[in-house]
Tab-separated table of C-alpha atoms in Angstrom:
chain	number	residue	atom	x	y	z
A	24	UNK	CA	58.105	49.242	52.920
A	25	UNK	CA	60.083	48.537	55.750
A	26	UNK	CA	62.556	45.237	54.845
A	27	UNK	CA	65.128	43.358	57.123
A	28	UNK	CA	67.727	41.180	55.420
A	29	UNK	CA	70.006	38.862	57.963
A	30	UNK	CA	73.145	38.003	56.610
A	31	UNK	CA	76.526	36.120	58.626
A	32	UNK	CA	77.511	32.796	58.446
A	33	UNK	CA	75.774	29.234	58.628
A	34	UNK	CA	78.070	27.385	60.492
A	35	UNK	CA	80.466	28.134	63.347
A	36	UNK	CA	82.166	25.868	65.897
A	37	UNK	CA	81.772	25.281	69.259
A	38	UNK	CA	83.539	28.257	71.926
A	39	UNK	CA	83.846	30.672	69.228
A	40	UNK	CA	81.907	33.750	68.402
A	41	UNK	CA	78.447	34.448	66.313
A	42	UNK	CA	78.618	37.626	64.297
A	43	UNK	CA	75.225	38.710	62.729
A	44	UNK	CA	74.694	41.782	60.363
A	45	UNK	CA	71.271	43.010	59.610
A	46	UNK	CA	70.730	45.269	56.823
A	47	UNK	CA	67.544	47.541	57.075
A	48	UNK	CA	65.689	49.484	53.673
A	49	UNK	CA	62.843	51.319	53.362
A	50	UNK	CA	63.612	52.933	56.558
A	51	UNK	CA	66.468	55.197	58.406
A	52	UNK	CA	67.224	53.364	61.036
A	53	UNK	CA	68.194	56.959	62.867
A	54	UNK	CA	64.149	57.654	62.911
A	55	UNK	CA	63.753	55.712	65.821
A	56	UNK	CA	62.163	52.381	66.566
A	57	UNK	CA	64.288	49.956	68.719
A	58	UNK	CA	66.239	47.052	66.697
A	59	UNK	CA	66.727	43.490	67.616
A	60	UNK	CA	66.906	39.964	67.659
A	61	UNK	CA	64.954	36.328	68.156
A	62	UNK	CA	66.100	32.778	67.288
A	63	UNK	CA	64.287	30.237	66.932
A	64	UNK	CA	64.533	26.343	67.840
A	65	UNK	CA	62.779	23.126	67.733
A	66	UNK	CA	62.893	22.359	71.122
A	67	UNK	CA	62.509	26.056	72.830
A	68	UNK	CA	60.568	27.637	70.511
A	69	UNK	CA	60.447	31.550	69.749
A	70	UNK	CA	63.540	33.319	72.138
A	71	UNK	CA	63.782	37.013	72.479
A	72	UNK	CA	67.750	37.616	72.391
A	73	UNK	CA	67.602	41.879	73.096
A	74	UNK	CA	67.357	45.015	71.509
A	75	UNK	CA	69.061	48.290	70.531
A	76	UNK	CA	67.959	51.609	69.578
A	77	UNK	CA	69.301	53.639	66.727
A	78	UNK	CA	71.567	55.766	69.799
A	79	UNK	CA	73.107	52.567	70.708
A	80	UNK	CA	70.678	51.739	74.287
A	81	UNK	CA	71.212	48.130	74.632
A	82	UNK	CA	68.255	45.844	76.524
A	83	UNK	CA	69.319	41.693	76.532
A	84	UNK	CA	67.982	38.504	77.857
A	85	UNK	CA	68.665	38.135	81.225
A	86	UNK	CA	69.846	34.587	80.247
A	87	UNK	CA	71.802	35.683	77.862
A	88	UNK	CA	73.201	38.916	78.948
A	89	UNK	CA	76.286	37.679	79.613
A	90	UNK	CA	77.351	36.152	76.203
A	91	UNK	CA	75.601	39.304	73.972
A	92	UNK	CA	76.701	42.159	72.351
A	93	UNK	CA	75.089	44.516	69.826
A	94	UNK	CA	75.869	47.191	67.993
A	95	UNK	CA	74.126	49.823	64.906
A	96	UNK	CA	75.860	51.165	62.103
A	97	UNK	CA	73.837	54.247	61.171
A	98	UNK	CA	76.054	55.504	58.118
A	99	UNK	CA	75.342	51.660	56.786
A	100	UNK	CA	71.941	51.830	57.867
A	101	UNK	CA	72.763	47.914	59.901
A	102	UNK	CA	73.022	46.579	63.358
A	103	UNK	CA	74.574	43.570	64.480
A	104	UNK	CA	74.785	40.673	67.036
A	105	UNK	CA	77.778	38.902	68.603
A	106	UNK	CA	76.834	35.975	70.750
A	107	UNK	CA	79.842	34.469	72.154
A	108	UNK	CA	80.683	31.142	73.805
A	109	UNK	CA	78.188	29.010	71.697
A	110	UNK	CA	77.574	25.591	71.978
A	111	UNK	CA	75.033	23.596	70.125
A	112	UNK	CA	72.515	24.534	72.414
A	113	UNK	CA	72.602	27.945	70.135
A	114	UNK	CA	71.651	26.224	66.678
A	115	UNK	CA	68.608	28.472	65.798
A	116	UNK	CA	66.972	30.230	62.923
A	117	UNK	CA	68.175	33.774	63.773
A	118	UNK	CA	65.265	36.589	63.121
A	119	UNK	CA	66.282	40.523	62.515
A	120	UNK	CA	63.077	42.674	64.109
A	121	UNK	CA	62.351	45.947	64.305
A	122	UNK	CA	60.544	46.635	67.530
A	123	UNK	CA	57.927	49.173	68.769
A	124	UNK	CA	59.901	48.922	72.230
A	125	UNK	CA	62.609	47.828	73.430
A	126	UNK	CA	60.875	44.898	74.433
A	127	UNK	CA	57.853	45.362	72.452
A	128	UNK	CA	56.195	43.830	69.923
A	129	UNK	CA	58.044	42.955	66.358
A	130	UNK	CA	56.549	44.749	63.729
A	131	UNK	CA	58.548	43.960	61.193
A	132	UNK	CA	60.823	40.804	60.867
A	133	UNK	CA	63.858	39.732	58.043
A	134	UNK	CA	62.963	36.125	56.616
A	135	UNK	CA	65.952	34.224	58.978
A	136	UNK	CA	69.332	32.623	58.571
A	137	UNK	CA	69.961	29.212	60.177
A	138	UNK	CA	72.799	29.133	62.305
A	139	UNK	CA	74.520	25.657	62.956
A	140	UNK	CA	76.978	25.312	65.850
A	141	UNK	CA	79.066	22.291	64.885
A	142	UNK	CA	82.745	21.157	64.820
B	20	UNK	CA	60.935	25.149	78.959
B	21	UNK	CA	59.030	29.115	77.442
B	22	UNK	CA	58.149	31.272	80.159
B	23	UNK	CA	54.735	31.379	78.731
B	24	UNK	CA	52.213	28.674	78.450
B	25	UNK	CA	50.489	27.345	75.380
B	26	UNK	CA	48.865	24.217	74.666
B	27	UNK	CA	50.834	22.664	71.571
B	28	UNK	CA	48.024	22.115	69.565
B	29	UNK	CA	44.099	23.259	68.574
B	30	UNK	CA	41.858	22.454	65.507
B	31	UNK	CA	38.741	23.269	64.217
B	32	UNK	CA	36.690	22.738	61.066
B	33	UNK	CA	36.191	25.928	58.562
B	34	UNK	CA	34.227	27.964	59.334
B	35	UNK	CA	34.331	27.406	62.985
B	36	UNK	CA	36.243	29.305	66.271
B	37	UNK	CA	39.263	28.148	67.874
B	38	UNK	CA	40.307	29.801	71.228
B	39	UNK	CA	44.573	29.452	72.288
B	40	UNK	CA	45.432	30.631	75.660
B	41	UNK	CA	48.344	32.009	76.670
B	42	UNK	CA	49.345	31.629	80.517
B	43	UNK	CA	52.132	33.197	82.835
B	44	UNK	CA	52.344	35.190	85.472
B	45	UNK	CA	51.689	38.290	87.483
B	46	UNK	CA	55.001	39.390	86.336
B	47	UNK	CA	54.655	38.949	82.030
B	48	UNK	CA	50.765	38.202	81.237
B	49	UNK	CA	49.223	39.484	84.267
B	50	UNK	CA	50.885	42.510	84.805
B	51	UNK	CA	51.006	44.353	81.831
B	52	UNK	CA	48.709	44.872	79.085
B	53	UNK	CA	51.752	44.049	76.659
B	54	UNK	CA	50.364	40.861	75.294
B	55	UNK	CA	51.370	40.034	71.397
B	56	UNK	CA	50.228	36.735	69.397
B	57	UNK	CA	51.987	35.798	66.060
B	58	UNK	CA	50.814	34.023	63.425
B	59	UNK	CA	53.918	31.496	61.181
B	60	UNK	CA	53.558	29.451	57.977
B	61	UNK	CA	55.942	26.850	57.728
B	62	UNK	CA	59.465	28.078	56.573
B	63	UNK	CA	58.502	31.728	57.254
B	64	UNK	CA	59.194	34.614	59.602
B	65	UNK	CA	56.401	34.893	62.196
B	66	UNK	CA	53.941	37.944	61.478
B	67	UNK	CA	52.193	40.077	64.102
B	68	UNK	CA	48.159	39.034	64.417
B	69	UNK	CA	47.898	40.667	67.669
B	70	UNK	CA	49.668	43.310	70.228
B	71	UNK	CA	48.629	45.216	72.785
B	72	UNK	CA	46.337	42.272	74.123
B	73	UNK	CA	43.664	43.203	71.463
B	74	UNK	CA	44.690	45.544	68.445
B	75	UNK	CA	44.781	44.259	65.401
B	76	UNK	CA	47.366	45.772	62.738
B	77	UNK	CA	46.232	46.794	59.613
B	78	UNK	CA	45.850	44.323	57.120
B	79	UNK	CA	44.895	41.298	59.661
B	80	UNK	CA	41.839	40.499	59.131
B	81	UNK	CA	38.785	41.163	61.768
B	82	UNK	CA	38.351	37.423	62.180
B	83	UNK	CA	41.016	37.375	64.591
B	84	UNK	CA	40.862	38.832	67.800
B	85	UNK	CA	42.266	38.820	71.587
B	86	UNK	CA	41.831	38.890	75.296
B	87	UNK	CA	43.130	38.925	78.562
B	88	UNK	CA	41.848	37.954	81.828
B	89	UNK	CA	43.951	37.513	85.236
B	90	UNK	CA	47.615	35.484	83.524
B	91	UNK	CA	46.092	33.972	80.761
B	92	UNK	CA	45.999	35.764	77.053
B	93	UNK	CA	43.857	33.977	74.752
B	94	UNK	CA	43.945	34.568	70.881
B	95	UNK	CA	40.648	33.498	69.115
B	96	UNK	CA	40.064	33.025	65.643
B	97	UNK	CA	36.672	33.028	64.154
B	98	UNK	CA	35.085	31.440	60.844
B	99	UNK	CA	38.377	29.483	60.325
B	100	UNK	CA	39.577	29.305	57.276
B	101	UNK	CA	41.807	27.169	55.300
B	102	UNK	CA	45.131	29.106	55.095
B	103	UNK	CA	44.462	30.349	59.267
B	104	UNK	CA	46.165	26.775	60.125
B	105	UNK	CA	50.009	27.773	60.868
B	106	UNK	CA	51.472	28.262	63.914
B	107	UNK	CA	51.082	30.294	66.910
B	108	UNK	CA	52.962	31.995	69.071
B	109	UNK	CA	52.018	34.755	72.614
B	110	UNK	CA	54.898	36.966	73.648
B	111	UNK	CA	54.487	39.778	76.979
B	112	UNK	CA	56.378	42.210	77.913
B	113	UNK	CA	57.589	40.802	81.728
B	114	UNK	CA	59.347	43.876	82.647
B	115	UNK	CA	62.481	45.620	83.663
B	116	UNK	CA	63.091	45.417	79.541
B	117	UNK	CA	62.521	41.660	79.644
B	118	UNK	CA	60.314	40.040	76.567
B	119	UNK	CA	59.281	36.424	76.995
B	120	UNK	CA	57.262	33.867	74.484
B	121	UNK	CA	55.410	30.994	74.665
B	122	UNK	CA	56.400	27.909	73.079
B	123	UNK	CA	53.679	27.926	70.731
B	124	UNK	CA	50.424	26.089	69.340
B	125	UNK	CA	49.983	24.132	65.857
B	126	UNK	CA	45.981	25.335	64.741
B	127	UNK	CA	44.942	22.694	62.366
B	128	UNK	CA	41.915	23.304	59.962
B	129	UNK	CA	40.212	20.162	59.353
């Protein structure tokens, strides 16, 4: 069984950088599938961020483009996120998905990790 | 303000249909047959109900099922049952790589 575990930290300050890990079992992440990320507020609801696949492909929000970076581990079987510039506007649950497509549909999702952006 | 359009809430009694919609555009909804609905339970991860406008995954249950006609995606759910109320949510695929969500519905079984 495919399982998705989020893991990085639940508070960061205004200007600086989010860094995200997602660790992935029950599946090689160097089988395929594309790899990714939503978040999740109150006030905007469900937000696709973007997506990698396993040979490092990258696909982002247009409206976020500019502020994302992500990046796969295969040897530790993880990707990651880096979202930089934040501002409370960024407070989200942050949800690790495995994808059919880059911008697909998200099979598979980890259970979250609240990020708080807060000096 | 989610690039997709969902009324906020619905309700209907067990045993009874509910219809959401799901509006956009000739550029997400309209133009692709790419048209997911998600199903979350307070405090959890959202699970896939629906993708591909229609297909169900295994495991979810033929009561639910979905559409498409013109922009607007509907998910209906038929002989509601108690633990179907949860929270909503369409997503389309609106090209060049570009996946956009609605802002979601609250279904209530009364």
């Amino acid at each position: 069984q495919v399982q998705l575990q989020e893991s990085g930290p639940g508070l960061v300050k205004p200007s600086e950088t989010l860094s995200l890990t997602c660790t992935v079992s029950g599946y090689s992440i160097n089988s395929g599938h594309y790899w990714g990320w939503i978040r999740q507020t109150p006030g905007r609801g469900l937000e696709w961020i973007g997506s990698i696949y396993y040979s490092g492909d990258t696909y982002f929000n247009p409206s976020l483009k500019s502020r994302v970076t992500m990046s796969v581990d295969t040897s530790k079987n993880q990707f990651s996120l880096k979202l930089k510039a934040l501002s409370a506007a960024d407070t989200a649950v942050y949800y690790c998905s495995r994808f059919t497509s880059a911008a697909g549909f998200a099979a598979y999702w980890g259970q979250g990790t609240l990020v708080t952006v807060s000096s | 303000q989610s690039a997709l359009t969902q009324p906020p809430s619905a309700s209907g009694s067990p045993g009874q249909s509910v219809t959401i919609s799901c509006t956009g555009t000739s550029s997400d909804v309209g133009g692709y047959n790419y048209v997911s609905w998600y199903q979350q339970h307070p405090g959890k991860a959202p699970k896939v109900m629906i993708y591909e406008v229609s297909r169900r995954p295994s495991g979810v249950p033929d009561r639910f099922s979905g559409s498409k006609s013109g922009n607007t995606a509907s998910l209906t759910v038929s002989g509601l049952q108690a633990e179907d109320e949860a929270d909503y949510y369409c997503s389309s695929y609106a090209g060049s790589n570009n996946l956009v969500f609605g802002g979601g519905t609250r279904l209530t079984v009364l």
